[in-house]
Short mmCIF file of C-alpha atoms in Angstrom, two decimals:
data_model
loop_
_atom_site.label_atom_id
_atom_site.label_comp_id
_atom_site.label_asym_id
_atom_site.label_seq_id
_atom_site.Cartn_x
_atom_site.Cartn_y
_atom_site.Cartn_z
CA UNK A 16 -13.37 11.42 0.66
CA UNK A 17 -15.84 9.77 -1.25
CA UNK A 18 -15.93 6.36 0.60
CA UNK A 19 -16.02 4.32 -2.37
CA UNK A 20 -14.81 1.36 -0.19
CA UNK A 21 -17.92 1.39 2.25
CA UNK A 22 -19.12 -1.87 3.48
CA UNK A 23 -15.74 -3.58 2.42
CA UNK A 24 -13.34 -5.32 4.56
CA UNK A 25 -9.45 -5.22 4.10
CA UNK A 26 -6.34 -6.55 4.74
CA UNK A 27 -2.96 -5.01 4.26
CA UNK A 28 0.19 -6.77 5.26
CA UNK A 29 3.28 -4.57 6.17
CA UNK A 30 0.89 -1.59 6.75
CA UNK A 31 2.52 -0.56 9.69
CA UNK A 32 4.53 2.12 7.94
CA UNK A 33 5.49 3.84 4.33
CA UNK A 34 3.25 2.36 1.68
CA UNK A 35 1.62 -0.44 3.56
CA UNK A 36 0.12 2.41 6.55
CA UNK A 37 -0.63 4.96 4.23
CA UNK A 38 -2.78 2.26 2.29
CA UNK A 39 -4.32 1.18 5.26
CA UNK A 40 -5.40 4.52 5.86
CA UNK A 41 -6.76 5.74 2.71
CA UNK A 42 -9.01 2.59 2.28
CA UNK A 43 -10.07 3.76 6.58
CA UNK A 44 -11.20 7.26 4.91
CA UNK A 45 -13.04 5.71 1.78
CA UNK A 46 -15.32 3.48 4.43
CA UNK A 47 -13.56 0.13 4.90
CA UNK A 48 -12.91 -1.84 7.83
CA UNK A 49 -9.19 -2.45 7.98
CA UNK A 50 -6.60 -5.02 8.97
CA UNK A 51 -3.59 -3.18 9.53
CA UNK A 52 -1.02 -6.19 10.27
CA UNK A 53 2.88 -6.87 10.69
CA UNK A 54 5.54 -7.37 13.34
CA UNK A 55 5.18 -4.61 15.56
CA UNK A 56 2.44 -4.00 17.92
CA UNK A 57 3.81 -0.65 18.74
CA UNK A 58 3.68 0.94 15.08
CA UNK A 59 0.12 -1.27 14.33
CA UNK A 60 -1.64 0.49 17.29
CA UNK A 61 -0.22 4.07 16.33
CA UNK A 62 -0.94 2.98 12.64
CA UNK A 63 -4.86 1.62 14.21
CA UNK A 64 -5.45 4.82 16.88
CA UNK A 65 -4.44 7.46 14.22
CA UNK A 66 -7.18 5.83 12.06
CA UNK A 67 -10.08 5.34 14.85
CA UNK A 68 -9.07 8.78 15.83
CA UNK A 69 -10.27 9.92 12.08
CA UNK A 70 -13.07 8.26 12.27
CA UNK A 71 -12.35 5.05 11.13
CA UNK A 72 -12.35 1.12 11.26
CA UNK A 73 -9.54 -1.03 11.99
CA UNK A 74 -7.50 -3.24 14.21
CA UNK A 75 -4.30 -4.86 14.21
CA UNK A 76 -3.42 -8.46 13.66
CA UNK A 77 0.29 -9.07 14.20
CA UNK A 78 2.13 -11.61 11.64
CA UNK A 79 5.43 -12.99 11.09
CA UNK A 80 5.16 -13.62 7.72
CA UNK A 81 7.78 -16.19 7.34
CA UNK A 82 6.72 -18.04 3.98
CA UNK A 83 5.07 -21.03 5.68
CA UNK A 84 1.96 -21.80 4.96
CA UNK A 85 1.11 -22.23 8.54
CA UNK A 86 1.72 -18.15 9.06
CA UNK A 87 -0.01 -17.83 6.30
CA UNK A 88 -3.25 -19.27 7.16
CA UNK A 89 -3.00 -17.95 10.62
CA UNK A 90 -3.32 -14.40 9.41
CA UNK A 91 -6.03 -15.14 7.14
CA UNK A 92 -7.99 -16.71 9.38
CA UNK A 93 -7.04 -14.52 12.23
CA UNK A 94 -7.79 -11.06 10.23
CA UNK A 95 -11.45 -13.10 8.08
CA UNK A 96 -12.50 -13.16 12.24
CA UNK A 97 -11.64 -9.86 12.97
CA UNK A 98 -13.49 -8.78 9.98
CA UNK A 99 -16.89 -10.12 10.60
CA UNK A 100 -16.09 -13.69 8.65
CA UNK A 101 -15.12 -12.00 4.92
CA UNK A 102 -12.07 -10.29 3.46
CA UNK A 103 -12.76 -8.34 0.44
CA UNK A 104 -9.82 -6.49 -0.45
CA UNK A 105 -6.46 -8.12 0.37
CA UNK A 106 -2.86 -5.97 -0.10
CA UNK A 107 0.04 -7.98 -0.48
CA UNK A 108 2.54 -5.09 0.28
CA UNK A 109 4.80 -6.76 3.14
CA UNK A 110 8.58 -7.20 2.07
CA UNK A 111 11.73 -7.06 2.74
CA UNK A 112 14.83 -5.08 0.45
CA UNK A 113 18.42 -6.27 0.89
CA UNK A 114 20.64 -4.52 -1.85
CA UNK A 115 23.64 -6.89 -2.12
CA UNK A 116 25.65 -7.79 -5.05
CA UNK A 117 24.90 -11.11 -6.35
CA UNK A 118 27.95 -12.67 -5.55
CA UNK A 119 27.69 -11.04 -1.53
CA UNK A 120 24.49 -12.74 -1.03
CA UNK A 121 24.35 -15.55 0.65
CA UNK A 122 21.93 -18.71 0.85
CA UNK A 123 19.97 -17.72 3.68
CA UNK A 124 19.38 -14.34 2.80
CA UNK A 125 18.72 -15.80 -0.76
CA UNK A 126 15.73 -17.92 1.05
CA UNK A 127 14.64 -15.67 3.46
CA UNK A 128 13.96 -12.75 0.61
CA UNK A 129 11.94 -15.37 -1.53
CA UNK A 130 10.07 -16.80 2.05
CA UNK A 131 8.85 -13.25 2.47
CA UNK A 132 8.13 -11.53 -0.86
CA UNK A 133 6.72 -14.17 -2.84
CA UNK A 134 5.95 -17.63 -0.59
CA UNK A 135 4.28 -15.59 2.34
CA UNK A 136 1.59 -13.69 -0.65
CA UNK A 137 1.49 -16.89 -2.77
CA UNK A 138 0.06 -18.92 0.26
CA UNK A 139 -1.82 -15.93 1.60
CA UNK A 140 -3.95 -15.25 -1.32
CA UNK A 141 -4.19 -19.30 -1.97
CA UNK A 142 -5.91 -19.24 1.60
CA UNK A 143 -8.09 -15.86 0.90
CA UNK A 144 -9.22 -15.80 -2.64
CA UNK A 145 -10.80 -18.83 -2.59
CA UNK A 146 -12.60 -17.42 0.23
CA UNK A 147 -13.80 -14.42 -1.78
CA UNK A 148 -14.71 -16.21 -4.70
CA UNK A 149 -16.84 -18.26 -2.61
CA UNK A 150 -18.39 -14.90 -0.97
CA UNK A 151 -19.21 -13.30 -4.40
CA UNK A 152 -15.75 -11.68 -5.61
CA UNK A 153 -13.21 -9.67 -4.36
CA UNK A 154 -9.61 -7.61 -5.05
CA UNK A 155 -6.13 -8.97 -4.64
CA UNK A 156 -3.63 -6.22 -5.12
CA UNK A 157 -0.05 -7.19 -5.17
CA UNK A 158 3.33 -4.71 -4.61
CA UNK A 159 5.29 -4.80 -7.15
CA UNK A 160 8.67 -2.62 -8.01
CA UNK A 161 10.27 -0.48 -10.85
CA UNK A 162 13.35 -2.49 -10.73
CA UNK A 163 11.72 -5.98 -11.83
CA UNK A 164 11.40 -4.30 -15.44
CA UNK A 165 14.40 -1.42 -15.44
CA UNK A 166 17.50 -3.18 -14.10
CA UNK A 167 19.64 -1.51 -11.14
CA UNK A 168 23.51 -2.69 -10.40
CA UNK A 169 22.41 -4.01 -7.42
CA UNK A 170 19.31 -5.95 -5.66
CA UNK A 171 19.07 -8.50 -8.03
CA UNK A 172 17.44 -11.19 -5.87
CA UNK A 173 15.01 -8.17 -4.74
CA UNK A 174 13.89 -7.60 -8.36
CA UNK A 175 13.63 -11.10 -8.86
CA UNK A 176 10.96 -11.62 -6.19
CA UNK A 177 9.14 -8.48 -7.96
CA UNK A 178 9.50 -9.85 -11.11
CA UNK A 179 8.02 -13.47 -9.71
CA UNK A 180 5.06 -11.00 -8.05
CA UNK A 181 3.92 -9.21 -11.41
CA UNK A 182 3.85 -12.69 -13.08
CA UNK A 183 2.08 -14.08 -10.30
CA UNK A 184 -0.19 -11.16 -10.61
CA UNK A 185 -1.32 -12.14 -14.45
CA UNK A 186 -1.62 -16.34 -13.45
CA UNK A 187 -3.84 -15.05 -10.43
CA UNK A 188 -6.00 -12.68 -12.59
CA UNK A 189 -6.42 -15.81 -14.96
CA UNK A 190 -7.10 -18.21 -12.27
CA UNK A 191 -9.67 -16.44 -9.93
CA UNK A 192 -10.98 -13.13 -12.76
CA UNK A 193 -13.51 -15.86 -13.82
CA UNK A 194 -14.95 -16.23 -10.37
CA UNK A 195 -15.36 -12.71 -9.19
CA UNK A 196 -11.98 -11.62 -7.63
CA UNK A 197 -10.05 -9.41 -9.65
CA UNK A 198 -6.12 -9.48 -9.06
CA UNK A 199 -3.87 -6.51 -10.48
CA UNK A 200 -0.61 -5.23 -9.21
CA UNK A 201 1.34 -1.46 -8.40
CA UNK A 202 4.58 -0.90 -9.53
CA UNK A 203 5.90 2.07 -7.25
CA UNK A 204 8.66 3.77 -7.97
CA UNK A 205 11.13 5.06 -5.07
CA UNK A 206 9.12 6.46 -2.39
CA UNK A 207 9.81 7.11 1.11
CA UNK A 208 8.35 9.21 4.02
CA UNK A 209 9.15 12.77 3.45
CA UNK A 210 11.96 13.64 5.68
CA UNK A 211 13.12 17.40 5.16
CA UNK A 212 15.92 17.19 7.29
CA UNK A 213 17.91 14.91 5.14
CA UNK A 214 18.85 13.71 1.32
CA UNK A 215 18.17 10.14 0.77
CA UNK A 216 20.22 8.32 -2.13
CA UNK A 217 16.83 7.07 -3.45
CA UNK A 218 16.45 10.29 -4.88
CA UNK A 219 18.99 9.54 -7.47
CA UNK A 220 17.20 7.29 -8.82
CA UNK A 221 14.38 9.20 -9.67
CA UNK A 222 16.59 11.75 -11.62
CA UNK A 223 15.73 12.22 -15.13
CA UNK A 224 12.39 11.36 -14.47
CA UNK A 225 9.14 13.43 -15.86
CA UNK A 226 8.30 13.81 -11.90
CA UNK A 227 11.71 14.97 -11.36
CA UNK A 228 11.59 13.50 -7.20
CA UNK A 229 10.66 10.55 -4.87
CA UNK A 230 7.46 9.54 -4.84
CA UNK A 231 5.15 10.47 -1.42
CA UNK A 232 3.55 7.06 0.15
CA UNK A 233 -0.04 8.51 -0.70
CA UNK A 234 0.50 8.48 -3.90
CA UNK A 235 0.55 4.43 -4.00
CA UNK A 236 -2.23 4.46 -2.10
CA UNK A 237 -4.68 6.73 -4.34
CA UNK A 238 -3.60 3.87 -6.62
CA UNK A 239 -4.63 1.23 -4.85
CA UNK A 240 -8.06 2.68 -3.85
CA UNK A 241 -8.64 2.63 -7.51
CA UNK A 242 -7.50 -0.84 -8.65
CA UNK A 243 -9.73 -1.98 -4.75
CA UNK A 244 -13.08 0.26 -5.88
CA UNK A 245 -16.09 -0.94 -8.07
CA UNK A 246 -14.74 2.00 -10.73
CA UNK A 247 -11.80 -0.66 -11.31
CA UNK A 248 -14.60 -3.38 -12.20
CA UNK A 249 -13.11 -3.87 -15.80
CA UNK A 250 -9.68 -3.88 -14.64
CA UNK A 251 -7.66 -7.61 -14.50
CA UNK A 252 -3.90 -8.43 -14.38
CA UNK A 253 -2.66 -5.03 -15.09
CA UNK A 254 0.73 -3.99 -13.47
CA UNK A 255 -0.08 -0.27 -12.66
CA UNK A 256 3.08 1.90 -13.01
CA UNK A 257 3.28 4.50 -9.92
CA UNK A 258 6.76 5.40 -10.46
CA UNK A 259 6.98 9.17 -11.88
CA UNK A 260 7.52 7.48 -15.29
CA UNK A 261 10.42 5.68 -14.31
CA UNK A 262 9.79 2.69 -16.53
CA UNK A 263 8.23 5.00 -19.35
CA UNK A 264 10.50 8.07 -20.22
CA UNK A 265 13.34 9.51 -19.39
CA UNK A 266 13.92 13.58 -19.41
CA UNK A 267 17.28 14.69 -20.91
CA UNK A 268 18.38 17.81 -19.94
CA UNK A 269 19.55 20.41 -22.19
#
């Protein structure tokens, strides 16, 4: 590794596993301090030992990130403590996937979905990036999904909430670009932990793809090093497609 992240601090929400860990531990082995935060203290200390056992910086700060401000400004200023009094790269990555019909989902999982993926990051980065600005500049980098731009039969409230994200991700880039803190978003396509022993009907979805397969968790996060690093200094409000060209071609067999 190069550690072009040396000398920052970061937080990741939902890093205890898939995308959100293996984020949290590339920006570890580029230099930076890490906040690796979510619900479980088990998987946040295996996700913080496997780290300090490579060599590098983090802790865990657990979070229920319900969509209330209140949680939201706990974590913030819980994980700004932890990291010395600054956060310099924030991750909104945790969320939550239920892939009902429209018509089977109900009004609590309807405000539970949008509490989650869009209140709990809106407040979040309203508490941090103020913060950053205020410290010189910063990165927000927000999760998006394939499926807010190529529609799917089902998961519509899901894609929604991505959707809401990407456009958050331009306002945001608008808002705080002209005081130092650069916001941009990933769009990942299906990817899950490798797991040989089974098929997974996510990989489907990736036929007809130029990749041709699911995408591997690191692959996000080589992304997100980028759009977090000073290489990335000219970069504001993109949406980053990570998908295996998903969104951009299809492949027709002969």
């Amino acid at each position: 590794m190069t550690r072009r992240l040396a000398g920052k601090t970061a937080l990741v929400t939902g890093s205890t596993s898939n995308i959100g860990r293996a984020i949290a531990e590339a920006f570890a082995a580029e230099g930076a301090h890490v906040v690796v935060s979510g619900r479980s203290e088990r998987r946040g200390a295996e996700v913080v030992d496997g780290i300090r056992a490579r060599g590098g910086r983090a802790d865990f700060v657990r979070a229920e990130l319900d969509g209330s401000a209140r949680a939201s400004r706990t974590l913030a200023t819980r994980a700004t403590e932890v990291l010395g009094g600054r956060i310099d790269i924030l991750v909104n990555n945790a969320g939550i996937f239920p892939g009902d019909t429209t018509a089977a989902t109900d009004e609590k999982t309807f405000d539970e979905v949008y509490a989650v993926n869009v209140k709990a990051p809106f407040f979040l980065t309203g508490e941090i990036a103020p913060a950053m600005a205020a410290a010189g500049g910063g990165s927000v980098i927000n999760l998006g999904s394939w499926v807010a731009r190529l529609a799917v039969p089902v998961g519509a409230l899901y894609s929604s909430t991505k959707g809401a994200m990407e456009t958050l991700t331009r306002s945001w880039a608008a808002e705080f670009g002209p005081q130092g803190v650069r916001v941009n978003a990933i769009s990942p396509g299906v990817v899950l932990e490798p797991s040989p022993d089974q098929s997974h009907p996510g990989e489907a979805m990736m036929n007809g793809t130029p990749a041709g397969r699911m995408g591997r968790p690191e692959e996000i996060a080589h992304a997100a090093v980028y759009l977090a690093a000073d290489e990335s200094a000219f970069v504001h409000g993109i949406v980053l497609d990570v998908d295996g060209g998903r969104t951009a071609a299809a492949v027709i067999a002969a």
